[in-house]
Amino acid sequence: MDTKLAELKLTPWVLTELNQHGHEVIGDMQHLSAAEILRIPGVGGRDWRKIAKALGRDPYPGLKNRR
């Protein structure tokens, strides 16, 4: 969980927002729920999927596999 957010290659705007909220490594965001992370301005789509993967979470928890 010591992966730096800059290593995730997030959008510069999102990286700036996260740094302003005091998050520098992915471990700083472990206590936040998915809804709280998605409420941060600019976080969504591809950036959310990268953050969720680094946190070890499923980016789409309610989605069923249609096979």
mmCIF file of N, CA and C in Angstrom:
data_model
loop_
_atom_site.group_PDB
_atom_site.id
_atom_site.type_symbol
_atom_site.label_atom_id
_atom_site.label_comp_id
_atom_site.label_asym_id
_atom_site.label_seq_id
_atom_site.Cartn_x
_atom_site.Cartn_y
_atom_site.Cartn_z
ATOM 1 N N MET A 1 0.808 -1.194 0.000
ATOM 2 C CA MET A 1 0.000 0.000 0.000
ATOM 3 C C MET A 1 0.857 1.266 0.000
ATOM 4 N N ASP A 2 2.121 1.113 -0.272
ATOM 5 C CA ASP A 2 3.003 2.272 -0.314
ATOM 6 C C ASP A 2 3.170 2.817 -1.718
ATOM 7 N N THR A 3 2.287 2.437 -2.630
ATOM 8 C CA THR A 3 2.344 2.937 -3.999
ATOM 9 C C THR A 3 1.962 4.413 -3.996
ATOM 10 N N LYS A 4 2.786 5.227 -4.605
ATOM 11 C CA LYS A 4 2.489 6.647 -4.691
ATOM 12 C C LYS A 4 1.424 6.875 -5.754
ATOM 13 N N LEU A 5 0.583 7.862 -5.524
ATOM 14 C CA LEU A 5 -0.479 8.161 -6.474
ATOM 15 C C LEU A 5 0.090 8.607 -7.816
ATOM 16 N N ALA A 6 1.252 9.234 -7.813
ATOM 17 C CA ALA A 6 1.872 9.670 -9.057
ATOM 18 C C ALA A 6 2.268 8.478 -9.934
ATOM 19 N N GLU A 7 2.551 7.332 -9.308
ATOM 20 C CA GLU A 7 2.926 6.138 -10.059
ATOM 21 C C GLU A 7 1.739 5.511 -10.784
ATOM 22 N N LEU A 8 0.518 5.864 -10.399
ATOM 23 C CA LEU A 8 -0.673 5.316 -11.038
ATOM 24 C C LEU A 8 -0.985 5.990 -12.362
ATOM 25 N N LYS A 9 -0.265 7.049 -12.679
ATOM 26 C CA LYS A 9 -0.456 7.812 -13.914
ATOM 27 C C LYS A 9 -1.886 8.320 -14.036
ATOM 28 N N LEU A 10 -2.328 8.996 -12.966
ATOM 29 C CA LEU A 10 -3.654 9.600 -12.956
ATOM 30 C C LEU A 10 -3.618 10.913 -13.731
ATOM 31 N N THR A 11 -4.789 11.416 -14.051
ATOM 32 C CA THR A 11 -4.896 12.712 -14.709
ATOM 33 C C THR A 11 -4.268 13.773 -13.798
ATOM 34 N N PRO A 12 -3.533 14.721 -14.348
ATOM 35 C CA PRO A 12 -2.879 15.735 -13.502
ATOM 36 C C PRO A 12 -3.863 16.473 -12.592
ATOM 37 N N TRP A 13 -5.059 16.767 -13.104
ATOM 38 C CA TRP A 13 -6.067 17.457 -12.300
ATOM 39 C C TRP A 13 -6.440 16.618 -11.085
ATOM 40 N N VAL A 14 -6.668 15.324 -11.280
ATOM 41 C CA VAL A 14 -7.052 14.433 -10.189
ATOM 42 C C VAL A 14 -5.904 14.292 -9.187
ATOM 43 N N LEU A 15 -4.702 14.162 -9.681
ATOM 44 C CA LEU A 15 -3.537 14.042 -8.803
ATOM 45 C C LEU A 15 -3.394 15.287 -7.923
ATOM 46 N N THR A 16 -3.622 16.461 -8.483
ATOM 47 C CA THR A 16 -3.563 17.703 -7.720
ATOM 48 C C THR A 16 -4.649 17.734 -6.652
ATOM 49 N N GLU A 17 -5.875 17.334 -7.015
ATOM 50 C CA GLU A 17 -6.979 17.299 -6.049
ATOM 51 C C GLU A 17 -6.684 16.356 -4.891
ATOM 52 N N LEU A 18 -6.188 15.168 -5.207
ATOM 53 C CA LEU A 18 -5.886 14.184 -4.162
ATOM 54 C C LEU A 18 -4.780 14.679 -3.243
ATOM 55 N N ASN A 19 -3.773 15.328 -3.806
ATOM 56 C CA ASN A 19 -2.689 15.881 -2.985
ATOM 57 C C ASN A 19 -3.200 16.997 -2.083
ATOM 58 N N GLN A 20 -4.154 17.805 -2.573
ATOM 59 C CA GLN A 20 -4.719 18.870 -1.748
ATOM 60 C C GLN A 20 -5.542 18.308 -0.594
ATOM 61 N N HIS A 21 -6.118 17.129 -0.787
ATOM 62 C CA HIS A 21 -6.876 16.474 0.276
ATOM 63 C C HIS A 21 -5.952 15.718 1.241
ATOM 64 N N GLY A 22 -4.651 15.722 0.977
ATOM 65 C CA GLY A 22 -3.686 15.102 1.881
ATOM 66 C C GLY A 22 -3.369 13.655 1.574
ATOM 67 N N HIS A 23 -3.689 13.201 0.373
ATOM 68 C CA HIS A 23 -3.415 11.817 -0.016
ATOM 69 C C HIS A 23 -2.190 11.795 -0.929
ATOM 70 N N GLU A 24 -1.122 11.150 -0.479
ATOM 71 C CA GLU A 24 0.096 11.056 -1.278
ATOM 72 C C GLU A 24 0.375 9.629 -1.726
ATOM 73 N N VAL A 25 0.016 8.658 -0.878
ATOM 74 C CA VAL A 25 0.172 7.243 -1.233
ATOM 75 C C VAL A 25 -1.207 6.594 -1.187
ATOM 76 N N ILE A 26 -1.330 5.458 -1.840
ATOM 77 C CA ILE A 26 -2.616 4.789 -1.944
ATOM 78 C C ILE A 26 -3.131 4.342 -0.578
ATOM 79 N N GLY A 27 -2.249 4.081 0.356
ATOM 80 C CA GLY A 27 -2.646 3.693 1.705
ATOM 81 C C GLY A 27 -3.399 4.788 2.449
ATOM 82 N N ASP A 28 -3.179 6.054 2.065
ATOM 83 C CA ASP A 28 -3.896 7.165 2.686
ATOM 84 C C ASP A 28 -5.381 7.128 2.362
ATOM 85 N N MET A 29 -5.759 6.418 1.297
ATOM 86 C CA MET A 29 -7.148 6.385 0.857
ATOM 87 C C MET A 29 -7.868 5.107 1.281
ATOM 88 N N GLN A 30 -7.191 4.228 2.007
ATOM 89 C CA GLN A 30 -7.751 2.937 2.375
ATOM 90 C C GLN A 30 -9.024 3.071 3.201
ATOM 91 N N HIS A 31 -9.099 4.072 4.055
ATOM 92 C CA HIS A 31 -10.255 4.229 4.938
ATOM 93 C C HIS A 31 -11.475 4.832 4.244
ATOM 94 N N LEU A 32 -11.307 5.371 3.025
ATOM 95 C CA LEU A 32 -12.410 5.999 2.312
ATOM 96 C C LEU A 32 -13.263 4.958 1.594
ATOM 97 N N SER A 33 -14.572 5.177 1.586
ATOM 98 C CA SER A 33 -15.460 4.291 0.834
ATOM 99 C C SER A 33 -15.414 4.691 -0.643
ATOM 100 N N ALA A 34 -15.989 3.845 -1.474
ATOM 101 C CA ALA A 34 -16.022 4.125 -2.910
ATOM 102 C C ALA A 34 -16.779 5.419 -3.181
ATOM 103 N N ALA A 35 -17.878 5.623 -2.487
ATOM 104 C CA ALA A 35 -18.682 6.830 -2.679
ATOM 105 C C ALA A 35 -17.900 8.090 -2.307
ATOM 106 N N GLU A 36 -17.132 8.015 -1.222
ATOM 107 C CA GLU A 36 -16.344 9.182 -0.801
ATOM 108 C C GLU A 36 -15.243 9.498 -1.811
ATOM 109 N N ILE A 37 -14.626 8.474 -2.361
ATOM 110 C CA ILE A 37 -13.575 8.699 -3.360
ATOM 111 C C ILE A 37 -14.176 9.309 -4.619
ATOM 112 N N LEU A 38 -15.323 8.803 -5.033
ATOM 113 C CA LEU A 38 -15.955 9.312 -6.253
ATOM 114 C C LEU A 38 -16.518 10.718 -6.078
ATOM 115 N N ARG A 39 -16.684 11.184 -4.859
ATOM 116 C CA ARG A 39 -17.143 12.558 -4.617
ATOM 117 C C ARG A 39 -16.027 13.578 -4.747
ATOM 118 N N ILE A 40 -14.791 13.131 -4.764
ATOM 119 C CA ILE A 40 -13.665 14.055 -4.942
ATOM 120 C C ILE A 40 -13.731 14.578 -6.370
ATOM 121 N N PRO A 41 -13.679 15.895 -6.558
ATOM 122 C CA PRO A 41 -13.813 16.462 -7.899
ATOM 123 C C PRO A 41 -12.776 15.897 -8.871
ATOM 124 N N GLY A 42 -13.255 15.466 -10.022
ATOM 125 C CA GLY A 42 -12.375 14.957 -11.070
ATOM 126 C C GLY A 42 -12.199 13.455 -11.073
ATOM 127 N N VAL A 43 -12.476 12.786 -9.962
ATOM 128 C CA VAL A 43 -12.288 11.338 -9.895
ATOM 129 C C VAL A 43 -13.488 10.653 -10.535
ATOM 130 N N GLY A 44 -13.214 9.820 -11.490
ATOM 131 C CA GLY A 44 -14.266 9.058 -12.159
ATOM 132 C C GLY A 44 -13.668 8.317 -13.332
ATOM 133 N N GLY A 45 -14.382 7.360 -13.844
ATOM 134 C CA GLY A 45 -13.948 6.634 -15.025
ATOM 135 C C GLY A 45 -12.630 5.923 -14.857
ATOM 136 N N ARG A 46 -11.719 6.210 -15.754
ATOM 137 C CA ARG A 46 -10.437 5.520 -15.776
ATOM 138 C C ARG A 46 -9.634 5.737 -14.503
ATOM 139 N N ASP A 47 -9.662 6.947 -13.965
ATOM 140 C CA ASP A 47 -8.924 7.231 -12.728
ATOM 141 C C ASP A 47 -9.483 6.415 -11.565
ATOM 142 N N TRP A 48 -10.806 6.283 -11.480
ATOM 143 C CA TRP A 48 -11.407 5.484 -10.414
ATOM 144 C C TRP A 48 -11.012 4.026 -10.539
ATOM 145 N N ARG A 49 -10.988 3.489 -11.749
ATOM 146 C CA ARG A 49 -10.608 2.083 -11.937
ATOM 147 C C ARG A 49 -9.161 1.843 -11.519
ATOM 148 N N LYS A 50 -8.272 2.783 -11.797
ATOM 149 C CA LYS A 50 -6.872 2.647 -11.389
ATOM 150 C C LYS A 50 -6.732 2.691 -9.869
ATOM 151 N N ILE A 51 -7.459 3.602 -9.229
ATOM 152 C CA ILE A 51 -7.400 3.718 -7.773
ATOM 153 C C ILE A 51 -7.969 2.462 -7.129
ATOM 154 N N ALA A 52 -9.103 1.978 -7.632
ATOM 155 C CA ALA A 52 -9.740 0.783 -7.067
ATOM 156 C C ALA A 52 -8.831 -0.434 -7.210
ATOM 157 N N LYS A 53 -8.174 -0.571 -8.339
ATOM 158 C CA LYS A 53 -7.275 -1.703 -8.545
ATOM 159 C C LYS A 53 -6.101 -1.640 -7.568
ATOM 160 N N ALA A 54 -5.542 -0.443 -7.367
ATOM 161 C CA ALA A 54 -4.425 -0.285 -6.443
ATOM 162 C C ALA A 54 -4.856 -0.556 -4.996
ATOM 163 N N LEU A 55 -6.116 -0.258 -4.663
ATOM 164 C CA LEU A 55 -6.634 -0.520 -3.326
ATOM 165 C C LEU A 55 -7.058 -1.972 -3.157
ATOM 166 N N GLY A 56 -7.113 -2.718 -4.250
ATOM 167 C CA GLY A 56 -7.532 -4.114 -4.179
ATOM 168 C C GLY A 56 -9.037 -4.270 -4.100
ATOM 169 N N ARG A 57 -9.755 -3.287 -4.615
ATOM 170 C CA ARG A 57 -11.216 -3.314 -4.591
ATOM 171 C C ARG A 57 -11.769 -3.574 -5.982
ATOM 172 N N ASP A 58 -13.029 -3.990 -6.020
ATOM 173 C CA ASP A 58 -13.730 -4.174 -7.285
ATOM 174 C C ASP A 58 -14.343 -2.825 -7.674
ATOM 175 N N PRO A 59 -13.994 -2.269 -8.841
ATOM 176 C CA PRO A 59 -14.536 -0.960 -9.206
ATOM 177 C C PRO A 59 -16.040 -0.989 -9.462
ATOM 178 N N TYR A 60 -16.594 -2.164 -9.779
ATOM 179 C CA TYR A 60 -18.027 -2.290 -10.041
ATOM 180 C C TYR A 60 -18.593 -3.414 -9.173
ATOM 181 N N PRO A 61 -18.809 -3.177 -7.880
ATOM 182 C CA PRO A 61 -19.208 -4.266 -6.989
ATOM 183 C C PRO A 61 -20.600 -4.830 -7.253
ATOM 184 N N GLY A 62 -21.506 -4.072 -7.811
ATOM 185 C CA GLY A 62 -22.862 -4.560 -8.029
ATOM 186 C C GLY A 62 -23.092 -5.160 -9.395
ATOM 187 N N LEU A 63 -22.082 -5.221 -10.214
ATOM 188 C CA LEU A 63 -22.227 -5.714 -11.582
ATOM 189 C C LEU A 63 -22.044 -7.217 -11.633
ATOM 190 N N LYS A 64 -23.001 -7.894 -12.251
ATOM 191 C CA LYS A 64 -22.916 -9.343 -12.382
ATOM 192 C C LYS A 64 -22.253 -9.707 -13.702
ATOM 193 N N ASN A 65 -21.614 -10.849 -13.717
ATOM 194 C CA ASN A 65 -20.985 -11.356 -14.928
ATOM 195 C C ASN A 65 -22.061 -12.020 -15.781
ATOM 196 N N ARG A 66 -22.258 -11.604 -17.010
ATOM 197 C CA ARG A 66 -23.334 -12.108 -17.871
ATOM 198 C C ARG A 66 -22.861 -13.248 -18.756
ATOM 199 N N ARG A 67 -22.523 -14.351 -18.200
ATOM 200 C CA ARG A 67 -22.070 -15.479 -19.018
ATOM 201 C C ARG A 67 -23.018 -16.609 -18.941
#
